Coordinates of C-alpha atoms and ligand atoms in Angstrom, one line a residue:
M1 CA 139.8 -18.6 37.5
L2 CA 139.9 -15.2 37.1
V3 CA 139.4 -12.9 40.0
V4 CA 137.6 -9.3 39.3
T5 CA 137.7 -6.8 41.9
T6 CA 136.2 -3.8 39.6
I7 CA 132.8 -3.5 38.2
A8 CA 134.2 -1.7 35.0
A9 CA 136.7 -5.3 34.8
L10 CA 133.5 -7.5 35.6
R11 CA 131.4 -5.8 32.7
S12 CA 134.0 -6.0 30.0
R13 CA 134.9 -9.6 30.6
R14 CA 130.8 -10.1 30.3
E15 CA 130.2 -7.8 27.4
E16 CA 133.1 -10.3 25.8
L17 CA 131.0 -13.3 26.3
L18 CA 128.0 -11.9 25.3
R19 CA 129.5 -11.7 21.6
R20 CA 130.1 -15.1 22.1
D21 CA 126.9 -16.2 23.2
T22 CA 128.4 -17.7 26.3
R23 CA 125.7 -18.5 29.2
V24 CA 126.5 -17.3 32.5
A25 CA 125.1 -19.0 35.8
F26 CA 125.6 -16.7 38.8
V27 CA 125.9 -17.4 42.6
P28 CA 125.9 -14.6 45.1
T29 CA 127.6 -15.1 48.5
M30 CA 128.9 -13.3 51.6
G31 CA 132.0 -15.8 51.5
A32 CA 133.4 -18.0 53.9
L33 CA 132.2 -20.8 51.6
H34 CA 131.0 -24.4 52.6
E35 CA 129.3 -27.4 50.4
G36 CA 126.1 -25.5 50.7
H37 CA 127.4 -22.7 48.7
L38 CA 129.5 -25.2 46.0
A39 CA 126.6 -27.5 45.7
L40 CA 125.1 -24.2 44.3
V41 CA 128.6 -23.6 41.9
H42 CA 128.2 -27.7 40.6
R43 CA 124.3 -26.8 40.1
G44 CA 125.2 -23.6 37.9
R45 CA 127.8 -25.7 35.8
A46 CA 125.2 -27.7 34.6
L47 CA 122.7 -24.9 33.8
A48 CA 125.3 -22.3 31.8
D49 CA 129.1 -22.7 30.1
E50 CA 130.7 -20.2 33.1
V51 CA 129.8 -19.8 36.8
W52 CA 130.8 -16.5 38.0
V53 CA 130.6 -16.3 42.0
S54 CA 130.5 -13.0 44.3
V55 CA 131.9 -12.8 47.6
F56 CA 130.6 -9.4 49.7
V57 CA 129.9 -9.6 53.0
N58 CA 127.1 -6.7 52.5
P59 CA 127.1 -4.3 55.1
T60 CA 123.6 -2.7 54.3
Q61 CA 122.0 -6.0 55.2
F62 CA 123.4 -5.8 58.7
A63 CA 122.0 -3.9 61.8
P64 CA 124.5 -1.9 63.8
H65 CA 124.1 -4.6 66.6
E66 CA 124.6 -7.8 64.1
D67 CA 127.5 -9.3 63.2
F68 CA 128.9 -7.5 60.1
T69 CA 132.8 -6.8 61.5
T70 CA 133.0 -10.6 62.7
Y71 CA 131.4 -12.2 59.9
P72 CA 133.8 -14.6 58.9
R73 CA 135.9 -13.4 55.7
D74 CA 138.7 -15.9 54.4
L75 CA 139.1 -14.8 50.4
E76 CA 142.2 -16.8 49.8
S77 CA 140.3 -20.2 50.8
D78 CA 137.0 -18.8 49.3
R79 CA 138.9 -18.7 46.0
E80 CA 140.8 -22.0 46.5
A81 CA 137.4 -23.6 46.9
L82 CA 136.2 -21.5 43.8
E83 CA 138.8 -22.9 42.0
R84 CA 138.2 -26.3 42.4
S85 CA 134.6 -26.4 42.0
G86 CA 135.5 -25.3 38.6
A87 CA 133.9 -21.3 38.8
A88 CA 135.4 -19.2 36.3
V89 CA 134.8 -16.0 37.7
L90 CA 135.1 -14.7 41.4
F91 CA 133.8 -11.4 42.3
A92 CA 135.0 -9.7 44.8
P93 CA 134.4 -5.9 45.1
S94 CA 135.3 -3.8 47.8
M95 CA 133.1 -1.6 49.7
R96 CA 133.8 1.4 47.8
E97 CA 133.2 -0.1 44.4
M98 CA 129.9 -1.2 45.5
Y99 CA 129.1 1.8 47.5
P100 CA 130.9 4.7 46.3
R101 CA 128.2 6.8 48.1
P102 CA 125.4 5.5 50.3
S103 CA 122.2 4.3 47.7
A104 CA 119.6 6.9 47.5
T105 CA 117.2 4.0 46.8
T106 CA 115.3 1.5 48.7
I107 CA 113.8 -1.5 47.5
D108 CA 111.0 -2.6 49.7
L109 CA 108.9 -5.9 49.3
A110 CA 106.8 -5.1 52.2
E111 CA 104.3 -7.6 52.1
L112 CA 106.9 -10.1 51.5
T113 CA 109.3 -8.7 54.7
V114 CA 106.7 -8.2 57.4
G115 CA 106.9 -11.5 59.1
M116 CA 109.7 -14.3 59.9
C117 CA 113.2 -12.9 59.5
G118 CA 111.6 -9.3 58.4
A119 CA 110.0 -8.9 61.4
Q120 CA 113.3 -9.8 63.3
R121 CA 115.8 -7.9 61.0
P122 CA 114.2 -4.5 60.5
G123 CA 116.1 -3.2 57.0
H124 CA 117.7 -6.3 56.3
F125 CA 115.3 -7.7 53.4
R126 CA 115.9 -4.1 52.1
G127 CA 119.5 -4.3 52.5
V128 CA 119.1 -8.0 50.4
A129 CA 117.0 -6.3 47.9
L130 CA 119.5 -3.5 46.7
V131 CA 122.4 -5.4 46.6
V132 CA 120.8 -8.4 44.6
T133 CA 119.3 -6.0 42.2
K134 CA 123.3 -4.4 41.8
L135 CA 124.8 -7.7 41.2
L136 CA 122.3 -8.5 38.9
N137 CA 122.6 -5.4 37.1
I138 CA 126.4 -5.9 37.2
V139 CA 126.6 -9.4 36.3
Q140 CA 123.7 -9.6 33.8
P141 CA 123.7 -13.6 34.5
D142 CA 121.2 -15.7 32.5
V143 CA 120.8 -17.5 35.9
A144 CA 121.5 -17.2 39.1
L145 CA 121.3 -19.5 42.3
F146 CA 120.4 -19.1 45.5
G147 CA 119.9 -21.5 48.7
A148 CA 116.4 -22.8 49.6
K149 CA 118.1 -22.3 53.3
D150 CA 117.1 -18.5 53.0
W151 CA 113.2 -19.3 51.8
Q152 CA 112.3 -15.6 52.5
Q153 CA 115.6 -14.2 51.0
A154 CA 114.8 -16.5 48.0
T155 CA 111.1 -15.3 47.7
V156 CA 112.1 -11.5 47.8
I157 CA 114.8 -12.1 45.2
R158 CA 112.2 -14.4 42.8
R159 CA 109.4 -11.1 43.2
L160 CA 111.4 -8.2 42.7
V161 CA 113.2 -9.4 39.3
E162 CA 109.6 -10.5 38.3
D163 CA 108.2 -6.9 39.3
L164 CA 111.4 -5.1 37.9
N165 CA 111.8 -7.2 34.9
I166 CA 115.1 -8.1 35.4
P167 CA 116.1 -10.5 32.8
T168 CA 117.5 -13.3 34.7
R169 CA 115.8 -16.8 35.5
I170 CA 116.4 -17.5 39.4
E171 CA 116.6 -21.1 40.4
V172 CA 116.7 -22.2 44.3
H173 CA 118.5 -25.0 45.4
P174 CA 117.6 -27.4 48.1
T175 CA 119.1 -26.7 51.5
V176 CA 122.8 -28.5 51.7
R177 CA 122.6 -30.2 55.1
E178 CA 125.5 -32.4 57.2
D179 CA 124.6 -35.9 58.5
D180 CA 123.1 -34.8 61.7
G181 CA 120.4 -33.0 59.6
V182 CA 122.1 -29.3 60.7
A183 CA 122.0 -26.9 57.5
L184 CA 125.0 -25.8 56.6
S185 CA 125.6 -22.1 57.4
S186 CA 129.0 -19.8 57.4
R187 CA 127.4 -18.9 60.9
N188 CA 127.9 -22.4 62.2
A189 CA 131.6 -21.5 62.4
Y190 CA 130.8 -19.9 65.5
L191 CA 129.3 -22.6 67.7
S192 CA 131.2 -24.0 70.1
P193 CA 130.8 -27.9 70.1
P194 CA 127.9 -28.4 73.1
E195 CA 126.3 -25.4 70.7
R196 CA 127.1 -27.3 67.4
A197 CA 125.2 -30.6 69.0
A198 CA 122.6 -28.3 70.5
A199 CA 121.7 -26.9 66.7
R200 CA 120.4 -30.3 65.8
V201 CA 117.2 -28.9 67.4
L202 CA 116.3 -26.8 64.6
S203 CA 116.1 -29.9 62.3
Q204 CA 114.2 -32.2 64.3
A205 CA 112.0 -29.4 65.8
L206 CA 111.3 -29.1 61.9
G207 CA 111.1 -32.8 61.4
N208 CA 108.5 -33.3 64.7
A209 CA 106.0 -30.4 62.9
E210 CA 106.2 -32.6 59.4
E211 CA 105.0 -35.6 61.7
A212 CA 102.5 -34.0 63.4
I213 CA 101.3 -33.0 59.9
R214 CA 101.5 -36.5 58.2
A215 CA 99.9 -37.9 61.1
G216 CA 96.8 -35.1 60.3
E217 CA 97.4 -32.1 62.1
R218 CA 96.3 -29.0 60.0
R219 CA 96.3 -26.1 62.6
G220 CA 99.2 -23.6 61.8
S221 CA 99.2 -22.2 65.4
V222 CA 99.5 -26.1 66.8
L223 CA 102.4 -26.9 64.5
E224 CA 104.1 -23.5 65.8
A225 CA 103.5 -24.3 69.0
L226 CA 105.1 -27.9 68.6
M227 CA 108.4 -26.2 67.3
A228 CA 108.4 -24.0 69.8
E229 CA 108.4 -26.8 72.5
R230 CA 110.8 -28.9 71.0
V231 CA 113.3 -25.9 70.7
A232 CA 112.5 -25.2 74.8
G233 CA 113.7 -28.4 75.4
E234 CA 117.5 -27.7 74.4
P235 CA 118.7 -25.5 77.4
L236 CA 121.6 -23.9 75.1
A237 CA 118.8 -22.6 72.6
H238 CA 116.4 -19.7 72.6
L239 CA 113.4 -19.5 69.8
Q240 CA 113.1 -16.2 67.8
Y241 CA 110.2 -17.7 66.1
A242 CA 108.5 -20.8 64.6
A243 CA 106.5 -19.8 61.5
A244 CA 103.9 -22.4 59.8
V245 CA 103.5 -20.0 56.7
D246 CA 102.6 -20.2 52.6
P247 CA 105.4 -20.8 51.0
D248 CA 104.5 -18.1 48.6
A249 CA 102.8 -15.3 50.0
L250 CA 104.3 -15.8 53.6
H251 CA 101.9 -15.1 55.5
P252 CA 100.8 -17.3 58.6
V253 CA 98.6 -20.2 57.7
R254 CA 95.5 -21.1 59.9
I255 CA 94.9 -24.2 58.2
V256 CA 97.3 -26.1 56.3
T257 CA 95.9 -27.3 52.8
G258 CA 98.3 -28.8 50.2
R259 CA 101.7 -27.3 51.4
V260 CA 103.1 -25.5 54.3
L261 CA 106.5 -23.9 54.6
L262 CA 107.6 -24.5 58.5
A263 CA 110.1 -21.9 59.8
L264 CA 112.4 -21.7 62.7
A265 CA 115.0 -18.8 63.9
V266 CA 116.9 -19.9 66.9
F267 CA 119.6 -18.3 68.9
V268 CA 122.1 -21.2 69.9
G269 CA 124.1 -19.7 72.1
S270 CA 124.7 -16.1 71.1
T271 CA 124.7 -17.3 67.3
R272 CA 121.3 -16.9 65.5
L273 CA 120.7 -19.6 63.0
I274 CA 117.5 -20.2 60.4
D275 CA 116.6 -23.2 59.0
N276 CA 113.1 -24.5 57.7
L277 CA 111.1 -27.1 55.8
L278 CA 108.4 -27.2 53.0
V279 CA 106.1 -29.9 53.4
E280 CA 104.3 -30.5 50.3
G281 CA 100.9 -32.7 49.6
V282 CA 99.5 -32.5 52.4
Ligands
AMP301 P1 125.5 -16.2 52.0 O1 126.9 -16.6 51.8 O2 124.8 -17.4 53.7 O3 124.8 -15.1 51.7 O4 124.6 -17.4 51.2 C1 124.9 -17.0 49.6 C2 123.8 -18.5 48.8 O5 124.3 -19.4 49.8 C3 122.4 -18.0 49.7 O6 121.4 -18.3 48.4 C4 122.4 -19.0 50.6 O7 120.8 -19.6 50.4 C5 122.7 -20.5 50.1 N1 123.2 -21.3 50.7 C6 123.6 -21.1 52.3 N2 123.8 -22.0 52.8 C7 123.0 -23.0 52.1 C8 122.6 -24.6 52.0 N3 123.3 -24.8 53.4 N4 122.1 -25.0 51.1 C9 121.8 -24.6 49.9 N5 122.3 -23.2 50.0 C10 122.8 -22.9 50.8

């Protein structure tokens, strides 16, 4: 596996592959890689000739009070995991390489970011949209893979790629979970053992709401209240939001018809975790 730290070196490698008509699948990450990330790499191998992975903890998507400085970083262990998973290139640029000066350009997908994580983390999706656009322009992949765990992020990216005519296909991979239902996340590393046990409340609350839908409940507000109530029953957990939204437009659903996205953000101790569940065939 090739480890590349500069945009110039990455571009010249990409140009070489374009001449040979070699297809590239791209997986952007912030590192601290786990099986969720590696599932994207695995899927990428089925879709293209080479899988390229970026590891870059993007400062522009963190608010000043958030965990940018403490975010888990272990490039050597990420490199080993990627080597084992068959990735061809690890792109690990420095901050200066990605942002030689502050970006004057803003990409704001207002209508998709007013609710859910967008409401709780102002500016977060502007940071995500900017870095993903830069990375897609740098790598020029045939296909890029994102996880359904970050549903709002995947929706924002699909839309910006469409709006800006970026010639990359976006594929969204299902959330990879531990056996007890907890979604894999780099931030799970922050959890103490009792908090890790409490983190099950997210997938349990989503599961309860799905059961209620299957039993005939259709009111979005009731589903949200049901999830909130389940989270409130866990002493180490503190709800940030519970949402029942249209899976594409992301606006709140008053009455569920067809399909609905159930989504949660919960503080477990001081760690903010998110999870979601798409319920179809309603
Ligand atoms: P991150 O490093 O957290 O920015 O994540 C990089 C990519 O991996 C994003 O597209 C995430 O949605 C995806 N991802 C993170 N956790 C999971 C998971 N448990 N299952 C599937 N994809 C994931």
